[in-house]
PDB file of C-alpha atoms in Angstrom:
ATOM      1  CA  MET A   1       5.143 -48.395  39.722  1.00  0.00           C
ATOM      2  CA  GLN A   2       6.135 -46.267  36.719  1.00  0.00           C
ATOM      3  CA  LYS A   3       5.648 -42.542  37.121  1.00  0.00           C
ATOM      4  CA  LYS A   4       3.345 -40.906  34.639  1.00  0.00           C
ATOM      5  CA  LYS A   5       5.211 -38.528  32.336  1.00  0.00           C
ATOM      6  CA  GLN A   6       4.159 -34.928  32.632  1.00  0.00           C
ATOM      7  CA  LYS A   7       2.852 -33.563  29.351  1.00  0.00           C
ATOM      8  CA  LYS A   8       4.909 -30.652  28.078  1.00  0.00           C
ATOM      9  CA  ILE A   9       3.011 -27.443  27.369  1.00  0.00           C
ATOM     10  CA  ALA A  10       4.128 -25.234  24.489  1.00  0.00           C
ATOM     11  CA  VAL A  11       3.685 -21.537  25.228  1.00  0.00           C
ATOM     12  CA  ASP A  12       3.637 -19.172  22.242  1.00  0.00           C
ATOM     13  CA  LEU A  13       5.628 -16.081  23.221  1.00  0.00           C
ATOM     14  CA  ARG A  14       5.842 -14.400  19.821  1.00  0.00           C
ATOM     15  CA  ALA A  15       5.598 -10.622  20.085  1.00  0.00           C
ATOM     16  CA  PRO A  16       4.579  -8.221  17.278  1.00  0.00           C
ATOM     17  CA  GLN A  17       7.510  -6.085  16.183  1.00  0.00           C
ATOM     18  CA  SER A  18       5.503  -3.159  14.801  1.00  0.00           C
ATOM     19  CA  TRP A  19       2.014  -1.666  14.539  1.00  0.00           C
ATOM     20  CA  ALA A  20       1.648  -3.328  11.138  1.00  0.00           C
ATOM     21  CA  GLU A  21       1.960  -6.788  12.733  1.00  0.00           C
ATOM     22  CA  LEU A  22      -0.859  -6.253  15.235  1.00  0.00           C
ATOM     23  CA  THR A  23      -4.130  -8.096  14.662  1.00  0.00           C
ATOM     24  CA  GLU A  24      -7.450  -6.256  14.861  1.00  0.00           C
ATOM     25  CA  ALA A  25      -8.057  -7.776  18.296  1.00  0.00           C
ATOM     26  CA  GLN A  26      -4.633  -6.659  19.521  1.00  0.00           C
ATOM     27  CA  ILE A  27      -5.214  -3.116  18.258  1.00  0.00           C
ATOM     28  CA  LEU A  28      -8.513  -3.117  20.123  1.00  0.00           C
ATOM     29  CA  THR A  29      -6.686  -4.132  23.314  1.00  0.00           C
ATOM     30  CA  VAL A  30      -4.136  -1.322  22.895  1.00  0.00           C
ATOM     31  CA  ALA A  31      -6.901   1.207  22.219  1.00  0.00           C
ATOM     32  CA  GLN A  32      -8.794   0.069  25.300  1.00  0.00           C
ATOM     33  CA  LEU A  33      -5.748   0.415  27.561  1.00  0.00           C
ATOM     34  CA  LEU A  34      -4.747   3.786  26.115  1.00  0.00           C
ATOM     35  CA  GLY A  35      -8.331   4.955  26.516  1.00  0.00           C
ATOM     36  CA  LYS A  36      -8.069   4.136  30.214  1.00  0.00           C
ATOM     37  CA  GLY A  37      -5.000   6.344  30.511  1.00  0.00           C
ATOM     38  CA  MET A  38      -2.348   3.617  30.541  1.00  0.00           C
ATOM     39  CA  ASN A  39       0.437   5.302  28.584  1.00  0.00           C
ATOM     40  CA  ASN A  40       3.488   4.325  30.656  1.00  0.00           C
ATOM     41  CA  ALA A  41       5.623   2.289  28.243  1.00  0.00           C
ATOM     42  CA  GLU A  42       6.544  -0.473  30.710  1.00  0.00           C
ATOM     43  CA  ASP A  43       3.044  -0.939  32.131  1.00  0.00           C
ATOM     44  CA  LEU A  44       1.414  -0.839  28.701  1.00  0.00           C
ATOM     45  CA  ALA A  45       3.902  -3.297  27.206  1.00  0.00           C
ATOM     46  CA  LEU A  46       3.555  -5.790  30.054  1.00  0.00           C
ATOM     47  CA  ARG A  47      -0.253  -5.640  30.089  1.00  0.00           C
ATOM     48  CA  CYS A  48      -0.416  -6.080  26.315  1.00  0.00           C
ATOM     49  CA  PHE A  49       2.057  -8.958  26.484  1.00  0.00           C
ATOM     50  CA  PHE A  50      -0.216 -10.888  28.843  1.00  0.00           C
ATOM     51  CA  LYS A  51      -3.283 -10.119  26.726  1.00  0.00           C
ATOM     52  CA  PHE A  52      -1.584 -11.091  23.459  1.00  0.00           C
ATOM     53  CA  THR A  53      -0.140 -14.396  24.728  1.00  0.00           C
ATOM     54  CA  GLY A  54      -2.978 -15.517  27.000  1.00  0.00           C
ATOM     55  CA  LEU A  55      -0.638 -15.755  29.992  1.00  0.00           C
ATOM     56  CA  TYR A  56      -1.836 -14.555  33.394  1.00  0.00           C
ATOM     57  CA  PRO A  57       0.214 -14.270  36.588  1.00  0.00           C
ATOM     58  CA  TYR A  58      -0.643 -17.032  39.061  1.00  0.00           C
ATOM     59  CA  ARG A  59      -1.738 -15.398  42.310  1.00  0.00           C
ATOM     60  CA  MET A  60      -4.168 -17.864  43.913  1.00  0.00           C
ATOM     61  CA  TYR A  61      -3.502 -19.349  47.361  1.00  0.00           C
ATOM     62  CA  LEU A  62      -2.569 -23.020  47.293  1.00  0.00           C
ATOM     63  CA  THR A  63      -3.734 -25.704  49.730  1.00  0.00           C
ATOM     64  CA  ASP A  64      -1.130 -27.942  51.402  1.00  0.00           C
ATOM     65  CA  PHE A  65      -2.019 -30.752  48.986  1.00  0.00           C
ATOM     66  CA  GLN A  66      -1.590 -28.493  45.929  1.00  0.00           C
ATOM     67  CA  ILE A  67       1.754 -27.218  47.245  1.00  0.00           C
ATOM     68  CA  ARG A  68       3.051 -30.786  47.614  1.00  0.00           C
ATOM     69  CA  GLN A  69       1.873 -31.644  44.092  1.00  0.00           C
ATOM     70  CA  HIS A  70       3.607 -28.614  42.618  1.00  0.00           C
ATOM     71  CA  GLN A  71       6.798 -29.323  44.537  1.00  0.00           C
ATOM     72  CA  LYS A  72       6.902 -32.797  42.983  1.00  0.00           C
ATOM     73  CA  LEU A  73       6.865 -31.139  39.576  1.00  0.00           C
ATOM     74  CA  GLY A  74       9.745 -28.869  40.577  1.00  0.00           C
ATOM     75  CA  LEU A  75       7.637 -25.710  40.421  1.00  0.00           C
ATOM     76  CA  ARG A  76       8.051 -22.811  42.811  1.00  0.00           C
ATOM     77  CA  THR A  77       5.141 -22.346  45.206  1.00  0.00           C
ATOM     78  CA  THR A  78       5.481 -18.633  46.035  1.00  0.00           C
ATOM     79  CA  GLY A  79       3.482 -17.547  42.991  1.00  0.00           C
ATOM     80  CA  GLU A  80       6.495 -15.827  41.418  1.00  0.00           C
ATOM     81  CA  GLY A  81       7.315 -17.216  37.998  1.00  0.00           C
ATOM     82  CA  LEU A  82       4.042 -19.146  37.808  1.00  0.00           C
ATOM     83  CA  TYR A  83       1.480 -18.300  35.140  1.00  0.00           C
ATOM     84  CA  ARG A  84      -1.883 -19.572  34.010  1.00  0.00           C
ATOM     85  CA  TYR A  85      -1.972 -20.644  30.367  1.00  0.00           C
ATOM     86  CA  LYS A  86      -4.929 -22.461  28.781  1.00  0.00           C
ATOM     87  CA  ARG A  87      -6.157 -23.803  32.149  1.00  0.00           C
ATOM     88  CA  GLN A  88      -2.692 -25.014  33.019  1.00  0.00           C
ATOM     89  CA  ILE A  89      -0.082 -23.660  35.410  1.00  0.00           C
ATOM     90  CA  VAL A  90       3.341 -23.115  33.828  1.00  0.00           C
ATOM     91  CA  GLU A  91       6.633 -21.829  35.131  1.00  0.00           C
ATOM     92  CA  ILE A  92       8.428 -19.157  33.117  1.00  0.00           C
ATOM     93  CA  ASP A  93      11.452 -17.204  34.214  1.00  0.00           C
ATOM     94  CA  ASP A  94      10.553 -13.577  34.899  1.00  0.00           C
ATOM     95  CA  ASN A  95      13.491 -12.428  32.742  1.00  0.00           C
ATOM     96  CA  VAL A  96      11.911 -14.175  29.752  1.00  0.00           C
ATOM     97  CA  ILE A  97       8.610 -12.384  30.396  1.00  0.00           C
ATOM     98  CA  PHE A  98      10.213  -8.959  30.644  1.00  0.00           C
ATOM     99  CA  SER A  99      12.434  -9.611  27.631  1.00  0.00           C
ATOM    100  CA  PHE A 100       9.421 -10.301  25.417  1.00  0.00           C
ATOM    101  CA  ALA A 101       7.386  -7.455  26.938  1.00  0.00           C
ATOM    102  CA  GLU A 102      10.264  -5.084  26.179  1.00  0.00           C
ATOM    103  CA  LYS A 103       9.599  -5.609  22.466  1.00  0.00           C
ATOM    104  CA  LEU A 104       6.107  -4.106  22.879  1.00  0.00           C
ATOM    105  CA  LYS A 105       7.226  -0.767  24.293  1.00  0.00           C
ATOM    106  CA  PHE A 106       6.746   0.766  20.829  1.00  0.00           C
ATOM    107  CA  LEU A 107       3.017   0.789  21.642  1.00  0.00           C
ATOM    108  CA  ALA A 108       3.575   3.843  23.846  1.00  0.00           C
ATOM    109  CA  ASP A 109       5.131   5.771  20.926  1.00  0.00           C
ATOM    110  CA  ALA A 110       3.371   7.473  18.033  1.00  0.00           C
ATOM    111  CA  PRO A 111       1.246   4.920  16.135  1.00  0.00           C
ATOM    112  CA  GLY A 112       2.309   3.563  12.782  1.00  0.00           C
ATOM    113  CA  LEU A 113       0.475   2.064   9.847  1.00  0.00           C
ATOM    114  CA  MET A 114      -1.843  -0.713  11.049  1.00  0.00           C
ATOM    115  CA  LYS A 115      -4.947  -2.682  10.124  1.00  0.00           C
ATOM    116  CA  CYS A 116      -8.263  -0.908  10.508  1.00  0.00           C
ATOM    117  CA  GLN A 117     -11.162  -2.538  12.343  1.00  0.00           C
ATOM    118  CA  SER A 118     -13.025  -4.369   9.588  1.00  0.00           C
ATOM    119  CA  GLN A 119     -16.459  -4.139  11.227  1.00  0.00           C
ATOM    120  CA  ILE A 120     -18.160  -1.793  13.696  1.00  0.00           C
ATOM    121  CA  SER A 121     -21.865  -1.874  14.595  1.00  0.00           C
ATOM    122  CA  GLY A 122     -22.588  -4.139  11.617  1.00  0.00           C
ATOM    123  CA  LEU A 123     -20.898  -1.664   9.230  1.00  0.00           C
ATOM    124  CA  HIS A 124     -17.843  -2.580   7.165  1.00  0.00           C
ATOM    125  CA  PHE A 125     -14.583  -1.030   5.968  1.00  0.00           C
ATOM    126  CA  ALA A 126     -11.425  -2.865   4.881  1.00  0.00           C
ATOM    127  CA  ASP A 127      -9.346  -0.307   2.971  1.00  0.00           C
ATOM    128  CA  SER A 128      -6.646   0.215   5.621  1.00  0.00           C
ATOM    129  CA  GLN A 129      -4.361   2.239   3.342  1.00  0.00           C
ATOM    130  CA  LEU A 130      -7.156   4.040   1.421  1.00  0.00           C
ATOM    131  CA  TRP A 131      -6.268   2.745  -2.030  1.00  0.00           C
ATOM    132  CA  GLN A 132      -9.974   2.544  -2.961  1.00  0.00           C
ATOM    133  CA  THR A 133     -11.137   5.482  -0.846  1.00  0.00           C
ATOM    134  CA  SER A 134     -12.144   8.712  -2.581  1.00  0.00           C
ATOM    135  CA  PHE A 135     -10.623  12.122  -1.948  1.00  0.00           C
ATOM    136  CA  GLU A 136     -14.001  13.342  -0.676  1.00  0.00           C
ATOM    137  CA  GLU A 137     -14.207  10.528   1.877  1.00  0.00           C
ATOM    138  CA  TYR A 138     -10.680  11.310   3.021  1.00  0.00           C
ATOM    139  CA  CYS A 139     -11.398  15.024   3.456  1.00  0.00           C
ATOM    140  CA  MET A 140     -14.605  14.423   5.392  1.00  0.00           C
ATOM    141  CA  THR A 141     -13.051  11.750   7.606  1.00  0.00           C
ATOM    142  CA  ASP A 142     -10.108  13.990   8.428  1.00  0.00           C
ATOM    143  CA  ARG A 143     -12.403  16.937   9.153  1.00  0.00           C
ATOM    144  CA  TYR A 144     -14.249  14.999  11.858  1.00  0.00           C
ATOM    145  CA  TYR A 145     -11.001  13.433  13.104  1.00  0.00           C
ATOM    146  CA  ARG A 146      -9.599  16.881  13.800  1.00  0.00           C
ATOM    147  CA  ALA A 147     -12.882  18.089  15.275  1.00  0.00           C
ATOM    148  CA  TYR A 148     -12.817  15.177  17.717  1.00  0.00           C
ATOM    149  CA  GLY A 149      -9.153  15.831  18.528  1.00  0.00           C
ATOM    150  CA  LYS A 150      -9.989  19.405  19.497  1.00  0.00           C
ATOM    151  CA  THR A 151     -13.244  18.794  21.397  1.00  0.00           C
ATOM    152  CA  GLN A 152     -13.242  15.107  22.489  1.00  0.00           C
ATOM    153  CA  ASN A 153     -16.916  15.091  21.466  1.00  0.00           C
ATOM    154  CA  GLU A 154     -17.831  11.445  20.828  1.00  0.00           C
ATOM    155  CA  LYS A 155     -20.357  12.372  18.150  1.00  0.00           C
ATOM    156  CA  TYR A 156     -17.558  13.778  15.976  1.00  0.00           C
ATOM    157  CA  LEU A 157     -15.668  10.503  16.328  1.00  0.00           C
ATOM    158  CA  CYS A 158     -18.789   8.499  15.424  1.00  0.00           C
ATOM    159  CA  THR A 159     -19.375  10.708  12.370  1.00  0.00           C
ATOM    160  CA  MET A 160     -15.744  10.253  11.341  1.00  0.00           C
ATOM    161  CA  ILE A 161     -16.252   6.486  11.439  1.00  0.00           C
ATOM    162  CA  ALA A 162     -19.606   6.733   9.642  1.00  0.00           C
ATOM    163  CA  VAL A 163     -17.958   8.453   6.658  1.00  0.00           C
ATOM    164  CA  LEU A 164     -15.987   5.265   5.963  1.00  0.00           C
ATOM    165  CA  TYR A 165     -18.017   2.446   7.518  1.00  0.00           C
ATOM    166  CA  ARG A 166     -21.196   1.411   5.711  1.00  0.00           C
ATOM    167  CA  LYS A 167     -23.243  -1.655   4.874  1.00  0.00           C
ATOM    168  CA  LYS A 168     -21.642  -3.678   2.110  1.00  0.00           C
ATOM    169  CA  GLY A 169     -22.417  -2.157  -1.287  1.00  0.00           C
ATOM    170  CA  GLU A 170     -23.810   1.046   0.226  1.00  0.00           C
ATOM    171  CA  PRO A 171     -22.440   4.190  -1.492  1.00  0.00           C
ATOM    172  CA  TYR A 172     -21.132   7.273   0.307  1.00  0.00           C
ATOM    173  CA  ARG A 173     -23.917   9.827   0.832  1.00  0.00           C
ATOM    174  CA  ASP A 174     -24.490  12.567   3.410  1.00  0.00           C
ATOM    175  CA  GLU A 175     -27.760  10.999   4.568  1.00  0.00           C
ATOM    176  CA  THR A 176     -26.038   7.615   5.000  1.00  0.00           C
ATOM    177  CA  VAL A 177     -23.359   9.231   7.154  1.00  0.00           C
ATOM    178  CA  GLU A 178     -25.992  10.865   9.345  1.00  0.00           C
ATOM    179  CA  LYS A 179     -27.940   7.614   9.766  1.00  0.00           C
ATOM    180  CA  ASN A 180     -24.836   5.527  10.521  1.00  0.00           C
ATOM    181  CA  THR A 181     -23.496   8.083  13.015  1.00  0.00           C
ATOM    182  CA  GLY A 182     -26.419   7.332  15.340  1.00  0.00           C
ATOM    183  CA  ARG A 183     -26.007   3.611  14.807  1.00  0.00           C
ATOM    184  CA  ILE A 184     -22.310   3.727  15.729  1.00  0.00           C
ATOM    185  CA  LEU A 185     -22.971   5.953  18.742  1.00  0.00           C
ATOM    186  CA  ARG A 186     -25.539   3.463  20.078  1.00  0.00           C
ATOM    187  CA  ASN A 187     -23.934   0.126  19.236  1.00  0.00           C
ATOM    188  CA  SER A 188     -20.142   0.495  19.349  1.00  0.00           C
ATOM    189  CA  THR A 189     -17.791   0.404  22.317  1.00  0.00           C
ATOM    190  CA  ALA A 190     -15.419   3.192  23.295  1.00  0.00           C
ATOM    191  CA  ALA A 191     -12.486   0.854  22.547  1.00  0.00           C
ATOM    192  CA  GLN A 192     -13.729   0.207  18.994  1.00  0.00           C
ATOM    193  CA  ARG A 193     -14.037   3.928  18.334  1.00  0.00           C
ATOM    194  CA  GLN A 194     -10.603   4.632  19.804  1.00  0.00           C
ATOM    195  CA  ALA A 195      -9.121   1.847  17.663  1.00  0.00           C
ATOM    196  CA  VAL A 196     -10.323   3.690  14.535  1.00  0.00           C
ATOM    197  CA  PHE A 197      -8.946   6.977  15.866  1.00  0.00           C
ATOM    198  CA  LEU A 198      -5.607   5.270  16.548  1.00  0.00           C
ATOM    199  CA  TRP A 199      -5.548   3.724  13.062  1.00  0.00           C
ATOM    200  CA  TRP A 200      -6.277   7.065  11.380  1.00  0.00           C
ATOM    201  CA  THR A 201      -3.531   8.764  13.408  1.00  0.00           C
ATOM    202  CA  GLY A 202      -1.014   6.180  12.228  1.00  0.00           C
ATOM    203  CA  LEU A 203      -2.341   6.451   8.682  1.00  0.00           C
ATOM    204  CA  LYS A 204      -1.821  10.228   8.612  1.00  0.00           C
ATOM    205  CA  ILE A 205       1.778   9.800   9.786  1.00  0.00           C
ATOM    206  CA  TRP A 206       2.313   7.218   7.038  1.00  0.00           C
ATOM    207  CA  ILE A 207       0.800   9.554   4.423  1.00  0.00           C
ATOM    208  CA  ARG A 208       3.061  12.378   5.586  1.00  0.00           C
ATOM    209  CA  ASP A 209       6.101  10.105   5.155  1.00  0.00           C
ATOM    210  CA  LYS A 210       4.850   8.740   1.829  1.00  0.00           C
ATOM    211  CA  TYR A 211       4.510  12.228   0.329  1.00  0.00           C
ATOM    212  CA  PRO A 212       7.438  14.144   1.891  1.00  0.00           C
ATOM    213  CA  ASP A 213       7.400  16.946  -0.697  1.00  0.00           C
ATOM    214  CA  LEU A 214       3.839  17.752   0.297  1.00  0.00           C
ATOM    215  CA  PHE A 215       4.837  18.050   3.944  1.00  0.00           C
ATOM    216  CA  SER A 216       8.380  19.381   3.628  1.00  0.00           C
ATOM    217  CA  ALA A 217       9.950  21.175   6.607  1.00  0.00           C
ATOM    218  CA  GLY A 218       7.079  20.122   8.842  1.00  0.00           C
ATOM    219  CA  HIS A 219       4.411  21.998   6.885  1.00  0.00           C
ATOM    220  CA  ASN A 220       2.631  21.549   3.590  1.00  0.00           C
ATOM    221  CA  THR A 221       3.598  23.657   0.610  1.00  0.00           C
ATOM    222  CA  ILE A 222       0.085  23.208  -0.729  1.00  0.00           C
ATOM    223  CA  GLU A 223      -2.280  23.355   2.225  1.00  0.00           C
ATOM    224  CA  PHE A 224      -3.357  19.806   2.988  1.00  0.00           C
ATOM    225  CA  GLY A 225      -5.012  18.658   6.173  1.00  0.00           C
ATOM    226  CA  ASN A 226      -3.168  21.261   8.225  1.00  0.00           C
ATOM    227  CA  ILE A 227      -4.128  20.520  11.815  1.00  0.00           C
ATOM    228  CA  ASP A 228      -3.594  24.171  12.759  1.00  0.00           C
ATOM    229  CA  SER A 229      -5.889  25.456  10.050  1.00  0.00           C
ATOM    230  CA  GLY A 230      -9.061  26.974  11.435  1.00  0.00           C
ATOM    231  CA  ASN A 231     -10.974  26.673   8.183  1.00  0.00           C
ATOM    232  CA  ASP A 232     -11.450  23.168   6.779  1.00  0.00           C
ATOM    233  CA  ASP A 233     -13.483  24.369   3.786  1.00  0.00           C
ATOM    234  CA  GLU A 234     -10.753  26.789   2.730  1.00  0.00           C
ATOM    235  CA  SER A 235      -8.110  24.073   3.072  1.00  0.00           C
ATOM    236  CA  ILE A 236     -10.095  21.695   0.841  1.00  0.00           C
ATOM    237  CA  MET A 237     -10.787  24.427  -1.720  1.00  0.00           C
ATOM    238  CA  ASN A 238      -7.058  25.215  -1.869  1.00  0.00           C
ATOM    239  CA  MET A 239      -6.339  21.579  -2.656  1.00  0.00           C
ATOM    240  CA  LEU A 240      -9.042  21.427  -5.323  1.00  0.00           C
ATOM    241  CA  TYR A 241      -7.826  24.671  -6.877  1.00  0.00           C
ATOM    242  CA  SER A 242      -4.282  23.329  -7.017  1.00  0.00           C
ATOM    243  CA  VAL A 243      -5.303  20.030  -8.664  1.00  0.00           C
ATOM    244  CA  THR A 244      -7.723  21.537 -11.208  1.00  0.00           C
ATOM    245  CA  GLU A 245      -5.711  24.736 -11.741  1.00  0.00           C
ATOM    246  CA  GLY A 246      -8.798  26.795 -11.018  1.00  0.00           C
ATOM    247  CA  LYS A 247     -11.252  24.832 -13.178  1.00  0.00           C
ATOM    248  CA  ALA A 248     -14.134  24.703 -10.668  1.00  0.00           C
ATOM    249  CA  HIS A 249     -16.287  22.489 -12.889  1.00  0.00           C
ATOM    250  CA  GLU A 250     -13.767  19.674 -12.348  1.00  0.00           C
ATOM    251  CA  ASN A 251     -14.104  19.727  -8.576  1.00  0.00           C
ATOM    252  CA  ARG A 252     -16.722  16.957  -8.439  1.00  0.00           C
ATOM    253  CA  HIS A 253     -14.482  14.704 -10.499  1.00  0.00           C
ATOM    254  CA  VAL A 254     -11.578  15.296  -8.088  1.00  0.00           C
ATOM    255  CA  TYR A 255     -13.817  14.511  -5.108  1.00  0.00           C
ATOM    256  CA  LYS A 256     -14.614  11.081  -6.594  1.00  0.00           C
ATOM    257  CA  THR A 257     -10.968  10.346  -7.500  1.00  0.00           C
ATOM    258  CA  PRO A 258      -9.042   7.856  -5.304  1.00  0.00           C
ATOM    259  CA  VAL A 259      -7.277   9.883  -2.642  1.00  0.00           C
ATOM    260  CA  HIS A 260      -3.767   8.626  -3.451  1.00  0.00           C
ATOM    261  CA  GLU A 261      -4.096   9.840  -7.043  1.00  0.00           C
ATOM    262  CA  VAL A 262      -4.927  13.313  -5.735  1.00  0.00           C
ATOM    263  CA  LEU A 263      -2.098  13.198  -3.181  1.00  0.00           C
ATOM    264  CA  HIS A 264       0.356  12.163  -5.873  1.00  0.00           C
ATOM    265  CA  ALA A 265      -0.711  15.100  -8.037  1.00  0.00           C
ATOM    266  CA  LEU A 266      -0.435  17.508  -5.098  1.00  0.00           C
ATOM    267  CA  SER A 267       2.924  16.048  -4.104  1.00  0.00           C
ATOM    268  CA  THR A 268       4.290  16.458  -7.633  1.00  0.00           C
ATOM    269  CA  LYS A 269       3.222  20.110  -7.642  1.00  0.00           C
ATOM    270  CA  ALA A 270       4.729  20.604  -4.187  1.00  0.00           C
ATOM    271  CA  LYS A 271       8.002  19.042  -5.341  1.00  0.00           C
ATOM    272  CA  ASN A 272       8.181  21.456  -8.268  1.00  0.00           C
ATOM    273  CA  ILE A 273       7.459  24.408  -5.981  1.00  0.00           C
ATOM    274  CA  ASN A 274      10.103  23.239  -3.509  1.00  0.00           C
ATOM    275  CA  GLU A 275      12.700  22.897  -6.270  1.00  0.00           C
ATOM    276  CA  ILE A 276      11.909  26.396  -7.602  1.00  0.00           C
ATOM    277  CA  ASN A 277      12.111  27.913  -4.125  1.00  0.00           C
ATOM    278  CA  SER A 278      15.380  26.110  -3.482  1.00  0.00           C
ATOM    279  CA  LYS A 279      16.910  27.564  -6.685  1.00  0.00           C
ATOM    280  CA  LEU A 280      15.708  31.096  -5.830  1.00  0.00           C
ATOM    281  CA  LYS A 281      17.443  30.938  -2.455  1.00  0.00           C
ATOM    282  CA  LYS A 282      20.831  30.191  -4.074  1.00  0.00           C
TER     283      LYS A 282
END
């Protein structure tokens, strides 16, 4: 009697190489684990590896019949090296598992540029790098981001999200932010909120690197989003004053300008100031 050939199972062990390669679902997983206090690089990487690939360690007890069946297939029966994958049991060398998990240890480091969550509580936002986001929206989002960072008050985090996330076609307005804050507080999960916080943290690091003259020597020549500043209003007014050169009537126009256009203008001014200061020191 001819033995039936065992069907080969292909296991996808691709691992993201950076924050930018993570999917929204993967970012949500990382945020959830970090929110639970899992920040050890090895533990975080291994847990994320299993979540990302759909592999799960095989730990169930086997009956005598099942052991004999697995032995015929040449699989170990101690549970080590056996994994569940799409309702199947597969054998993978532990060294392969740890080798792939090793590539995910970057998740325990400072976050980088990544995708934002496209939808939260029925509200939408898809501008991960803020190319269509106004300077006003940036300032308000960052204000509540820093407030949450200092207090861990969930309402600040929900308000931060509400500044950016709205129903499709809905414009930015103070009353819309207030209404959507309650909606997000009621209908979102802690992991979703932390995923936005994580994305914004990575975004700020990217912005700092994108405009190095604005953040030279670890501080900003023209005050911009300084996390140590105790007065957000004064910081914003300093930025507006610098862009408009004191023409207060142009402030509203600057608020509605895409944030990267404002940052470029501020960065150019900062570069000029840095060059002048450098010459004076010689």
